[in-house]
XYZ file of C-alpha atoms in Angstrom:
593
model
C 22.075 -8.632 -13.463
C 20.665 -7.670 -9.764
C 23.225 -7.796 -7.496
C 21.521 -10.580 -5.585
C 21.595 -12.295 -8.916
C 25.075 -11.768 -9.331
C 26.286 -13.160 -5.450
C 24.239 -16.265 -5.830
C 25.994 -16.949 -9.073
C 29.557 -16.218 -7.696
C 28.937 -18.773 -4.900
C 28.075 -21.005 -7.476
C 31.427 -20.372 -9.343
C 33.202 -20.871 -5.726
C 31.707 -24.110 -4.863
C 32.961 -25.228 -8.428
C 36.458 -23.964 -7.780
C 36.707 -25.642 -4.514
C 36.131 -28.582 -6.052
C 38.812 -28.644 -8.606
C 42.627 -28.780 -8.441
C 44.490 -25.406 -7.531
C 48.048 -24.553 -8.855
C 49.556 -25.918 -11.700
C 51.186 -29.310 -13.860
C 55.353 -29.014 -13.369
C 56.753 -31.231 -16.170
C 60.311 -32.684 -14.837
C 62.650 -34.671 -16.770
C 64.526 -38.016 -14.689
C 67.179 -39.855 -16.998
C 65.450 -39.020 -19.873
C 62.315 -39.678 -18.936
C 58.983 -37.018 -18.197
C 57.144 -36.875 -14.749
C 54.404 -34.905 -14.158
C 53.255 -33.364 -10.738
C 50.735 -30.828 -9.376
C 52.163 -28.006 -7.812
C 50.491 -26.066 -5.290
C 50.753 -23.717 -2.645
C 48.612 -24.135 0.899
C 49.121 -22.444 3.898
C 52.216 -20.661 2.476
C 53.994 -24.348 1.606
C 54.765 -25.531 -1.842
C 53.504 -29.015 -2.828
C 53.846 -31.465 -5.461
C 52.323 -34.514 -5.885
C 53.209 -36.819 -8.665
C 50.105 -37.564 -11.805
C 50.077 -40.791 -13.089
C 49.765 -40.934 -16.829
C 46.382 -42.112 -17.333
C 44.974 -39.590 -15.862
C 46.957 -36.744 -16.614
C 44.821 -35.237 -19.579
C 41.650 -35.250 -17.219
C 43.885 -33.578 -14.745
C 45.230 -30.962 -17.108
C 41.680 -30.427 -18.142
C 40.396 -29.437 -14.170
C 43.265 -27.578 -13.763
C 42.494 -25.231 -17.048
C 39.048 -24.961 -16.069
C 39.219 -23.841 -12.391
C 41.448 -20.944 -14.358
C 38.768 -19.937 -16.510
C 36.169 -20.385 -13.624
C 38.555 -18.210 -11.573
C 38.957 -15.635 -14.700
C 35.007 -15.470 -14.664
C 34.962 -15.044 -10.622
C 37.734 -12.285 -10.881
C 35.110 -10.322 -14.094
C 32.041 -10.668 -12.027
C 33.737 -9.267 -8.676
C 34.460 -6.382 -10.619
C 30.882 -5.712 -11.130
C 29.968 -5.434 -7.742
C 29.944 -1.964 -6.617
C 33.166 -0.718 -4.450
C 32.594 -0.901 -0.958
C 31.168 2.177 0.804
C 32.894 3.905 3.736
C 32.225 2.389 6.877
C 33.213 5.820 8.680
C 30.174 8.165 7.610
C 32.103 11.180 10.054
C 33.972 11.007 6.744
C 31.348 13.221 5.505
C 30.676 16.780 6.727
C 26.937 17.357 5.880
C 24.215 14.530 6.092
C 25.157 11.444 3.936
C 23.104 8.374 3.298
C 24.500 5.530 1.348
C 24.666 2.018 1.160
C 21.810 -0.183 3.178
C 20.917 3.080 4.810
C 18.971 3.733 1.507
C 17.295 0.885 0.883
C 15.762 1.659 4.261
C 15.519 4.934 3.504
C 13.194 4.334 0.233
C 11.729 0.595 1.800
C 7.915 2.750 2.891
C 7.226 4.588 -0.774
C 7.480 1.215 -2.318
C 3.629 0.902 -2.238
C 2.910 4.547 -3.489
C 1.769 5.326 -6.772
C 3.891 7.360 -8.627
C 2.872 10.864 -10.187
C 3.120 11.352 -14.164
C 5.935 13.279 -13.978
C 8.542 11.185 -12.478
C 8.703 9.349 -15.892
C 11.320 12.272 -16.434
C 12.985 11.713 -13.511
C 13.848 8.145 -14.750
C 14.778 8.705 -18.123
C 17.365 12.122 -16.733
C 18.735 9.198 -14.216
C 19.029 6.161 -16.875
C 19.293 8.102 -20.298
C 22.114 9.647 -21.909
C 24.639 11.277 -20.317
C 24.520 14.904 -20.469
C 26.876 17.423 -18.553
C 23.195 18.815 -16.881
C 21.950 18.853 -13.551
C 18.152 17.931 -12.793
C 16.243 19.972 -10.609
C 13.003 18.855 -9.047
C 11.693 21.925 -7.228
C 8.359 23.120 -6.137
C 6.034 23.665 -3.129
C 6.507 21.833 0.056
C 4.153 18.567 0.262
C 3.893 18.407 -3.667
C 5.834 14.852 -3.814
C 9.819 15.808 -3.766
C 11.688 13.936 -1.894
C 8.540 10.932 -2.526
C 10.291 11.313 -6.012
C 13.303 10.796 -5.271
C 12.822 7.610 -2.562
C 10.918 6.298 -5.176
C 13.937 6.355 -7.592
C 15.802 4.938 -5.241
C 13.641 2.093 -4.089
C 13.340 0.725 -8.053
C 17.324 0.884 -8.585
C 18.627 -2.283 -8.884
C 21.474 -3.498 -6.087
C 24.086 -2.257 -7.876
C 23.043 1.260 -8.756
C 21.874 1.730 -5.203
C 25.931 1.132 -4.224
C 26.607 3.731 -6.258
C 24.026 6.371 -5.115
C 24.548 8.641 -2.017
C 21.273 11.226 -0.460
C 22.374 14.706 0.685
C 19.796 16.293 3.489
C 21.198 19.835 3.293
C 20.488 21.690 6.432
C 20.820 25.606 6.896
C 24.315 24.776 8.608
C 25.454 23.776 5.715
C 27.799 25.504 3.269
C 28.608 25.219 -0.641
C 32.415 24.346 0.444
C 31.548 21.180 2.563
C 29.083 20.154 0.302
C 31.777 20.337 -2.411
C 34.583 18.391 -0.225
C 31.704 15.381 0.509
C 31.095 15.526 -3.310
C 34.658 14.739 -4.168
C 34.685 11.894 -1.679
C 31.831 10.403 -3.031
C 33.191 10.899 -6.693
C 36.837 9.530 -5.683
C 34.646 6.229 -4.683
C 32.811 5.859 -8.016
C 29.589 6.911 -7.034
C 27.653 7.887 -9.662
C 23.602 9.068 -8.715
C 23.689 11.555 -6.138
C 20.615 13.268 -5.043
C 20.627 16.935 -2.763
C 17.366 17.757 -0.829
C 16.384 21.231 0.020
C 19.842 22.360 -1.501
C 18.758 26.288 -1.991
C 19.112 26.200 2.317
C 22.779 26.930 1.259
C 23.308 30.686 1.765
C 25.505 30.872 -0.833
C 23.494 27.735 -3.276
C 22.451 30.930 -6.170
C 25.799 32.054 -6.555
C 27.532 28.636 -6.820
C 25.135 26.124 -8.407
C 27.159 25.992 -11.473
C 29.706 23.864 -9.360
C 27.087 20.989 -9.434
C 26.924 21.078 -13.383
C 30.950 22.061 -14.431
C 32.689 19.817 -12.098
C 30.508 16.713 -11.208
C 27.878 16.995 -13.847
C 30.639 17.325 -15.832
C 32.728 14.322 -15.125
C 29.393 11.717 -15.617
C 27.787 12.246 -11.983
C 23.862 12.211 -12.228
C 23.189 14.887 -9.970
C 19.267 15.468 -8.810
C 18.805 19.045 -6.976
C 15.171 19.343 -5.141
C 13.875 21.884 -2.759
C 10.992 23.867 -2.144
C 12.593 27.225 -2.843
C 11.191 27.504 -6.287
C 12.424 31.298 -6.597
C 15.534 30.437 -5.974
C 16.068 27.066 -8.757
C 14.764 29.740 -11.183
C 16.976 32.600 -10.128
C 19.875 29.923 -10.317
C 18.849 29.081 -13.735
C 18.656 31.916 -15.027
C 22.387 32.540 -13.836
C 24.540 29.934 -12.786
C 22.871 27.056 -14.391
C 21.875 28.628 -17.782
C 21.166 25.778 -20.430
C 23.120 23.619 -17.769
C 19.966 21.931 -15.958
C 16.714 20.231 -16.495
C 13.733 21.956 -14.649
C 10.617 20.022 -13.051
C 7.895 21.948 -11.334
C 5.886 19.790 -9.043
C 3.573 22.499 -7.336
C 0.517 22.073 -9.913
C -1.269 18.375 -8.985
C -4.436 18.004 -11.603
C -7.250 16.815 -10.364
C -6.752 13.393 -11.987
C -3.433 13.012 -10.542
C -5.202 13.692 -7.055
C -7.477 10.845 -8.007
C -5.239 8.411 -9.353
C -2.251 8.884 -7.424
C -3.797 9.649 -4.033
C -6.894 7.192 -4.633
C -9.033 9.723 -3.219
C -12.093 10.068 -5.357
C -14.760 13.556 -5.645
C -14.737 16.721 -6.978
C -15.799 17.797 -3.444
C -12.710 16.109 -1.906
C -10.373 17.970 -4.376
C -11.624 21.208 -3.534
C -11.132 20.133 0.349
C -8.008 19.438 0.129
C -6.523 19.246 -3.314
C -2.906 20.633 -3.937
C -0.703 18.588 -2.065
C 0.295 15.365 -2.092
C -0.469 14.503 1.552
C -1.203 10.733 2.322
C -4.171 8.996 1.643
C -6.232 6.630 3.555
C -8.359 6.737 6.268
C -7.980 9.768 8.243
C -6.930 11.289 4.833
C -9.275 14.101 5.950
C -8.033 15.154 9.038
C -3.706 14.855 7.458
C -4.179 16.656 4.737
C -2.525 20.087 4.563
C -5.422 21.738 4.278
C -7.950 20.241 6.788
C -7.684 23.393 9.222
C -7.599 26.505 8.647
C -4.457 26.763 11.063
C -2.955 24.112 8.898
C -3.516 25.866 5.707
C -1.690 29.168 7.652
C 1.132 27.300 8.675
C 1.760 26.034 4.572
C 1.068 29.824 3.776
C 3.448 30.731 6.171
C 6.019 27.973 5.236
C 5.944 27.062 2.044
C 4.802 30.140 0.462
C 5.652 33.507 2.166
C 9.048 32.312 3.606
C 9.929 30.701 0.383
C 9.653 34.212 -1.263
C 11.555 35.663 1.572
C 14.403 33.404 1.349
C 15.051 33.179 -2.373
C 15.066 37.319 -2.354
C 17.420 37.512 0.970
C 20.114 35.483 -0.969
C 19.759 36.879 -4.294
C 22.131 39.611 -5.710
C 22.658 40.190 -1.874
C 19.413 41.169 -0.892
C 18.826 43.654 -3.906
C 15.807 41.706 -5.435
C 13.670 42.468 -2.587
C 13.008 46.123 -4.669
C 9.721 47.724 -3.681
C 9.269 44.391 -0.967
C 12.219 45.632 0.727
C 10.373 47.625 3.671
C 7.825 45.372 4.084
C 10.690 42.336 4.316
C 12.304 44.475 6.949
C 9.434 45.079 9.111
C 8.077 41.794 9.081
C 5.241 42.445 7.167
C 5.708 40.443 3.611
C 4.383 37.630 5.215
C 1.291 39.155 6.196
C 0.945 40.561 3.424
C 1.420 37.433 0.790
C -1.520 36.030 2.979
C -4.005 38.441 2.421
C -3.475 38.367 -1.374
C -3.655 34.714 -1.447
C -7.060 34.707 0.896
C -8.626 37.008 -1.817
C -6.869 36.243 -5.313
C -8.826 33.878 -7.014
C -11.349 36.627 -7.254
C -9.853 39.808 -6.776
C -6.081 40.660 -6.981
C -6.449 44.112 -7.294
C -5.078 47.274 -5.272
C -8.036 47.184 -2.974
C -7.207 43.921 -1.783
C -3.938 45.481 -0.202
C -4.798 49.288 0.651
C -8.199 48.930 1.843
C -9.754 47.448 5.287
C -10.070 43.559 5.003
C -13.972 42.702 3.486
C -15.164 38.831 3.162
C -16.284 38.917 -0.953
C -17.452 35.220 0.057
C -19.859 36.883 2.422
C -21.346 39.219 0.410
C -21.806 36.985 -2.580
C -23.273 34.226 -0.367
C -26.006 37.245 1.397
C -27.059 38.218 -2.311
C -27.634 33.987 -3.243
C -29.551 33.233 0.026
C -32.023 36.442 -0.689
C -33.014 35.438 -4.080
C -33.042 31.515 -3.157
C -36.258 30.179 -5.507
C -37.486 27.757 -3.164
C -36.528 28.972 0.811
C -35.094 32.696 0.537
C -33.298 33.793 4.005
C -32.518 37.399 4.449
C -30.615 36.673 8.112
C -27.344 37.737 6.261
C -28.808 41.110 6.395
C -29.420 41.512 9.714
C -25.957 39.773 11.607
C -23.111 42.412 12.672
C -21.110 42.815 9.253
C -18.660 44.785 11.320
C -17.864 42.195 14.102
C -18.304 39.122 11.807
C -15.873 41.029 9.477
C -12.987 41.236 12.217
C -13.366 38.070 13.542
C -12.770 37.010 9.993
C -9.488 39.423 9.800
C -8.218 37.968 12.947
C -8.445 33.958 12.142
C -6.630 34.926 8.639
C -4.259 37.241 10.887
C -4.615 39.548 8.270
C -3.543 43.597 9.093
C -5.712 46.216 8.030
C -4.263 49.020 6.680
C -4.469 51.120 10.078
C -1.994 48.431 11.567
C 0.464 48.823 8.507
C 3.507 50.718 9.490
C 4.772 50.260 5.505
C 1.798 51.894 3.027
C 1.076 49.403 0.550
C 0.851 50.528 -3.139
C 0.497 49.386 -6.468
C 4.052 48.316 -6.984
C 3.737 45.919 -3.513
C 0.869 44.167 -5.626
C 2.663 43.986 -8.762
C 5.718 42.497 -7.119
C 3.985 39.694 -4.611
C 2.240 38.698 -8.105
C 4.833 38.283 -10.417
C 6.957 35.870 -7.471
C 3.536 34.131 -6.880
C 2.840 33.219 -10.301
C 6.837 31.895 -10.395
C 5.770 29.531 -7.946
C 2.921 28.388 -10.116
C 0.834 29.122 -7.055
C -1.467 31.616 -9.083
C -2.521 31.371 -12.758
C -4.279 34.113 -15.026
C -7.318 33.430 -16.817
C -8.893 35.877 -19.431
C -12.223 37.603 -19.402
C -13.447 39.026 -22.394
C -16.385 40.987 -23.111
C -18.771 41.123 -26.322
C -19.936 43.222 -27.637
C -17.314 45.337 -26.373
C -14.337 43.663 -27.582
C -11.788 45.863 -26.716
C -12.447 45.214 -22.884
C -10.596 42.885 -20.892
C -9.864 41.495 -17.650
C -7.987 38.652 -16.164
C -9.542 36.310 -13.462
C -6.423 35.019 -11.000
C -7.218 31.117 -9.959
C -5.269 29.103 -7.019
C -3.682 26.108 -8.243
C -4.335 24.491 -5.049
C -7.688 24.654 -4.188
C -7.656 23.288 -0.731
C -5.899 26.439 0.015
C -8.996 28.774 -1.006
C -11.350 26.433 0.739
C -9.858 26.257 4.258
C -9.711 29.421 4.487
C -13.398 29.770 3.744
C -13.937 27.725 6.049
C -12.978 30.302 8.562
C -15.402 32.367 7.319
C -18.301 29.845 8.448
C -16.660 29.904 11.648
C -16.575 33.621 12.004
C -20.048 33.535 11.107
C -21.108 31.046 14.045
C -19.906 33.505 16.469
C -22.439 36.234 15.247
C -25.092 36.739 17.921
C -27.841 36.942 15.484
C -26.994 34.104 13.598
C -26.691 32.041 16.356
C -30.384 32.934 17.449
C -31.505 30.532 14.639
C -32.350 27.351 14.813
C -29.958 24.509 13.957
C -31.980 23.319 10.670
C -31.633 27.353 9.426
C -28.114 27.294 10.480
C -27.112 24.579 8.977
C -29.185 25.365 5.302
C -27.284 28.614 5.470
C -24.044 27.023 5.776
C -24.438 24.659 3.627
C -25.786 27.297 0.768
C -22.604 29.491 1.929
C -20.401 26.854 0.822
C -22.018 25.541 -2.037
C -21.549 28.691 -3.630
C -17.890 28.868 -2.696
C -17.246 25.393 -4.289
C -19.058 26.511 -7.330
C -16.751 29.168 -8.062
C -13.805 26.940 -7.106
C -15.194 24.456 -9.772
C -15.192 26.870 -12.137
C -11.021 27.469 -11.575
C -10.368 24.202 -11.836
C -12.033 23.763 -14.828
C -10.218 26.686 -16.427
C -7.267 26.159 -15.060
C -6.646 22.547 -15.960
C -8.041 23.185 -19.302
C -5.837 26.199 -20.206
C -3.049 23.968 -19.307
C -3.958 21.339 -21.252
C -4.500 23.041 -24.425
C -1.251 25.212 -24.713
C -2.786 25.862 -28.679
C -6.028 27.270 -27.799
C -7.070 30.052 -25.946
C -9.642 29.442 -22.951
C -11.283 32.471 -21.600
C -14.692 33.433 -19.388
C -16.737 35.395 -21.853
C -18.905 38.160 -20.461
C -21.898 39.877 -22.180
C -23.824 42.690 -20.960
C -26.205 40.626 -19.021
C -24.659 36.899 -18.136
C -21.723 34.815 -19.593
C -20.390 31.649 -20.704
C -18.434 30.450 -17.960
C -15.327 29.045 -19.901
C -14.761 29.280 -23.968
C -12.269 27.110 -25.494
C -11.337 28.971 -28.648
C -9.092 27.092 -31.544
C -7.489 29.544 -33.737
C -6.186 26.408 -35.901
C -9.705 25.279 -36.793
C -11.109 28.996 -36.221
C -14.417 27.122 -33.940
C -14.919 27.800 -30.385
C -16.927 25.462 -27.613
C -18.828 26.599 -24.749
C -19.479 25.997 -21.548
C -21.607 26.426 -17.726
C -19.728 24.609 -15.076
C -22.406 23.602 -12.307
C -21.880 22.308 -8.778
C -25.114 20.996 -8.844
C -25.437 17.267 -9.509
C -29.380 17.909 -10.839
C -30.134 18.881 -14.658
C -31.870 22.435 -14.927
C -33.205 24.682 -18.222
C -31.830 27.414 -16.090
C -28.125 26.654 -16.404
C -27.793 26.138 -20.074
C -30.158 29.567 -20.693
C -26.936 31.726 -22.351
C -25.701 28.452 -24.083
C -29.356 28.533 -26.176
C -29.367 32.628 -26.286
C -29.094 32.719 -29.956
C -27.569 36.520 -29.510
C -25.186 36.053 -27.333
C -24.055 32.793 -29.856
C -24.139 35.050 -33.633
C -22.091 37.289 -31.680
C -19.542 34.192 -30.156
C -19.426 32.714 -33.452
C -18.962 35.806 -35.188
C -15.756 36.377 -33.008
C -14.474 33.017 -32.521
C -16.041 30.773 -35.661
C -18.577 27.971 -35.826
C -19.529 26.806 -31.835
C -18.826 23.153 -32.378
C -20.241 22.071 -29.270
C -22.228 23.099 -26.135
C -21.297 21.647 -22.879
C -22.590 22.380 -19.098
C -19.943 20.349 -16.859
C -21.733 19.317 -13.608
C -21.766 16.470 -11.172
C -24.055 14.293 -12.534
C -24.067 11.605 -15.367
C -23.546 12.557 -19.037
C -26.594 13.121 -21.016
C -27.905 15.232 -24.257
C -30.459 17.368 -23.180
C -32.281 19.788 -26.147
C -28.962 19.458 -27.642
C -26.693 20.578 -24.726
C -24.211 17.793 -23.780
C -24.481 17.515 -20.112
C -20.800 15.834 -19.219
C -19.696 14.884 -15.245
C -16.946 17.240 -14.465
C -14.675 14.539 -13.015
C -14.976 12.916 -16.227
C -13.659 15.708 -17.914
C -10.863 16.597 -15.719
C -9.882 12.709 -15.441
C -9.684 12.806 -19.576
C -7.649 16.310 -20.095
């Protein structure tokens, strides 16, 4: 029963009461003879008042039932929830309870909720277990949305017994535990800590949350953006003692459904986080400047890595990062791997002088363009459009390095980005050549990638031979710039979302001598394979399905991978069958994985 339920039907069971006899029937005995009187007690006085016989059975009968009405009164006040402490300087760190959360959770009400907070409810209303649950991930990925969502569909009487927890940097373990007993002594029972790894000491004593209050039937949610650290914890402290949920990797359909923001285009934008919707969607999102996209680099990335290592094993997980940490150089660093990792995390990327791939890949498309080639690529100031470029992504060359970057820098920055689920590996294999492999590094937020391309375009503007053009070649050159930078994007998110997806089959870019199939989705189980082009375009071309008909290149898939069972190009436009390709709208597919 709701607790406004249960007040309206206790002021029912009052107004009863009042209206029937208090106290009790006193039996006396006069010369031999029974009286009967009601006996009562108002304003501190005794009473009695004598019953006449013919209506002392109804009389008897009022008084047992205002007992029984009383009995029920006295049952249902029990159920309320105990009354919260009206002097919050009771607590040390930042406590919300009582109305405060209803206020608290009163805006998310309308927000759609993602798929994963399904588990969030059933940790919260399921069995007891002596576990924490940690909800941890990237900032902006829908946290603490989570957790005023949970709050705003409790019922009155679970929201008595639930108490938020901002943690600030000020905080410490010890005060945390002290408000924690408080709240325990007063029978609450959901109690939810935000941004809990700001605790210096949070790795070394998280197993306090699970062995003590866990442990004695609190539902305790942890959340915070310090990924690093909730996985460092678990892996000590909270070994098979917690429930992990990542947050940091939002599908595309979960961008669509949740956000109601609809377009392959507009996921590429500014997909990744779960910034508000609506009308000036565009210019909120986290990713609608490029100084926006620095600032979550900066934030939610770099210093999240920085943090987690500096209160690790006292600082000795920093390793080979160590020098960089202490000149102030991780941070720049971690940026220029994630400005050129979808394409090429390799030593280069770190050692070498900062060069746009975007740039070059874009001059090679305009110069072969079928219908209006431009060779003005060619001719602009590579050197001054290439350092204008380094200094919007603040990026130091390696002349401005105090700390020489090596192989090991690379290998370490990897491994903690791919813990954050930031980065993702995909496989390219080669046929004939079997034996040769690669890996192809995808960003699972895309908006990311994109603003930062963006830069490049603006870089470009402030070439003096670029700017000589007219506005109509200036803006087709643009345009073709980024249309070939969300093609490539398309094709992570198609591999991306579809490796995840299919956890039992093996999806890979396959590369021949001359072309490839842009994603294979191989099936060991049924030993068959499908293939696939994944097109920007929204137009239908022989051109783009050419390797999916080149009967070589096919014997020699099938004779790796089994029977092709189907042929797909993935585009923008409608689904069709075309000479027996399938032609399917890449939303589509990405709304049905």
């Amino acid at each position: 029963m709701e607790q406004s339920e249960l007040q309206v039907h206790m002021n029912e069971l009052a107004q009863k009461i009042a209206m029937l006899p208090p106290g009790s029937i006193v039996k006396k005995t006069v010369t031999g003879r029974e009286y009967y009187y009601h006996r009562w007690t108002e304003n501190k006085k005794r009473h009695e008042k004598y019953i006449p016989a013919e209506v002392l059975d109804s009389f008897r009968a009022q008084i047992e039932q205002r007992k029984e009405l009383e009995q029920e009164l006295k049952a249902l006040k029990k159920m309320l929830p105990k009354a919260a402490p009206t002097h919050v300087a009771a607590f040390t760190t930042n406590v919300r309870i009582g109305a405060a959360l209803r206020t608290f959770s009163a805006s998310v009400k309308r927000y759609k909720k993602r798929e994963c907070f399904q588990q969030l409810h059933n940790f919260l209303y399921g069995e007891a277990q002596d576990k924490v649950f940690i909800l941890y991930g990237l900032r902006r990925t829908g946290k603490t949305t989570m957790i005023r969502q949970a709050l705003a569909e409790m019922n009155d009487t679970d929201l008595m017994k639930s108490a938020f927890i901002q943690i600030t940097a000020q905080d410490t373990l010890a005060a945390l535990n002290t408000d924690l007993k408080v709240l325990e002594s007063q029978g609450f029972q959901y109690v939810f800590l935000d941004e809990v790894t700001l605790l210096d000491d949070f790795i070394e004593g998280a197993a306090l949350f699970s062995d003590i209050f866990a442990a004695s039937g609190m539902r305790i949610v942890l959340s915070g953006t310090d990924s690093l650290g909730f996985l460092f914890t678990e892996d000590e402290q909270l070994y098979d003692r917690c429930i992990l949920l990542h947050t940091t990797f939002i599908p595309y359909r979960e961008f669509e459904s949740v956000l109601g923001i609809h377009g392959i285009d507009e996921y590429i934008r500014y997909g990744g986080t779960m910034s508000l919707g609506g009308v000036h969607y565009n210019e909120s999102s986290t990713f609608a400047s490029k100084e926006r996209a620095d600032e979550y680099v900066d934030t939610a990335i770099a210093h999240n890595i920085q943090h987690s290592l500096r209160c690790y094993q006292y600082e000795d997980h920093f390793r080979n990062l160590r020098d960089l940490y202490d000149k102030n150089e991780l941070t720049s660093a971690i940026n220029r791997v994630v400005k050129d990792i979808n394409h090429r995390f390799t030593l280069e990327v770190l050692t070498q002088d900062f060069k746009s791939h975007d740039l070059g890949v874009s001059a090679n498309n305009l110069r072969r363009d079928r219908s209006n080639p431009i060779d003005i690529l060619d001719h602009i100031d590579l050197s001054a459009v290439t350092d204008r470029l380094r200094d919007l992504l603040e990026i130091l060359n390696k002349s401005e390095q105090t700390v020489v970057l090596d192989e090991d820098h690379a290998a370490e920055i990897k491994e903690y980005l791919d813990l954050l689920d930031l980065t993702r590996d995909i496989d390219i294999r080669h046929l004939p050549k079997v034996n040769t492999k690669s890996t192809r590094t995808v960003i699972a937020q895309p908006g990311l990638r994109y603003a930062q391309a963006s830069a490049l375009i603006h870089s470009l503007l402030l070439d003096e031979t670029f700017s000589a053009l007219s506005l109509p070649e200036r803006t087709a050159v643009q345009e073709r710039i980024l249309t070939e930078i969300k093609g490539r994007m398309l094709e992570d998110i198609v591999l991306l979302e579809t490796k995840i997806a299919n956890p039992g089959k093996e999806v890979f870019v396959l590369q021949f001598p001359i072309g490839e199939f842009d994603m294979v989705v191989f099936d060991p189980a049924a030993g068959s394979c499908q293939i696939f082009e994944i097109k920007h375009s929204r137009e239908i071309a022989p051109f783009q399905y050419r390797h999916l008909i080149d009967s070589e290149k096919c014997a020699q898939t099938e004779h790796r991978y089994g029977p092709i069972t189907g042929k797909f190009v993935l585009y923008r436009g409608e689904d069709q069958i075309l000479n027996g390709i399938q032609y399917q709208n890449v939303e589509e597919y990405l709304r049905n994985l």
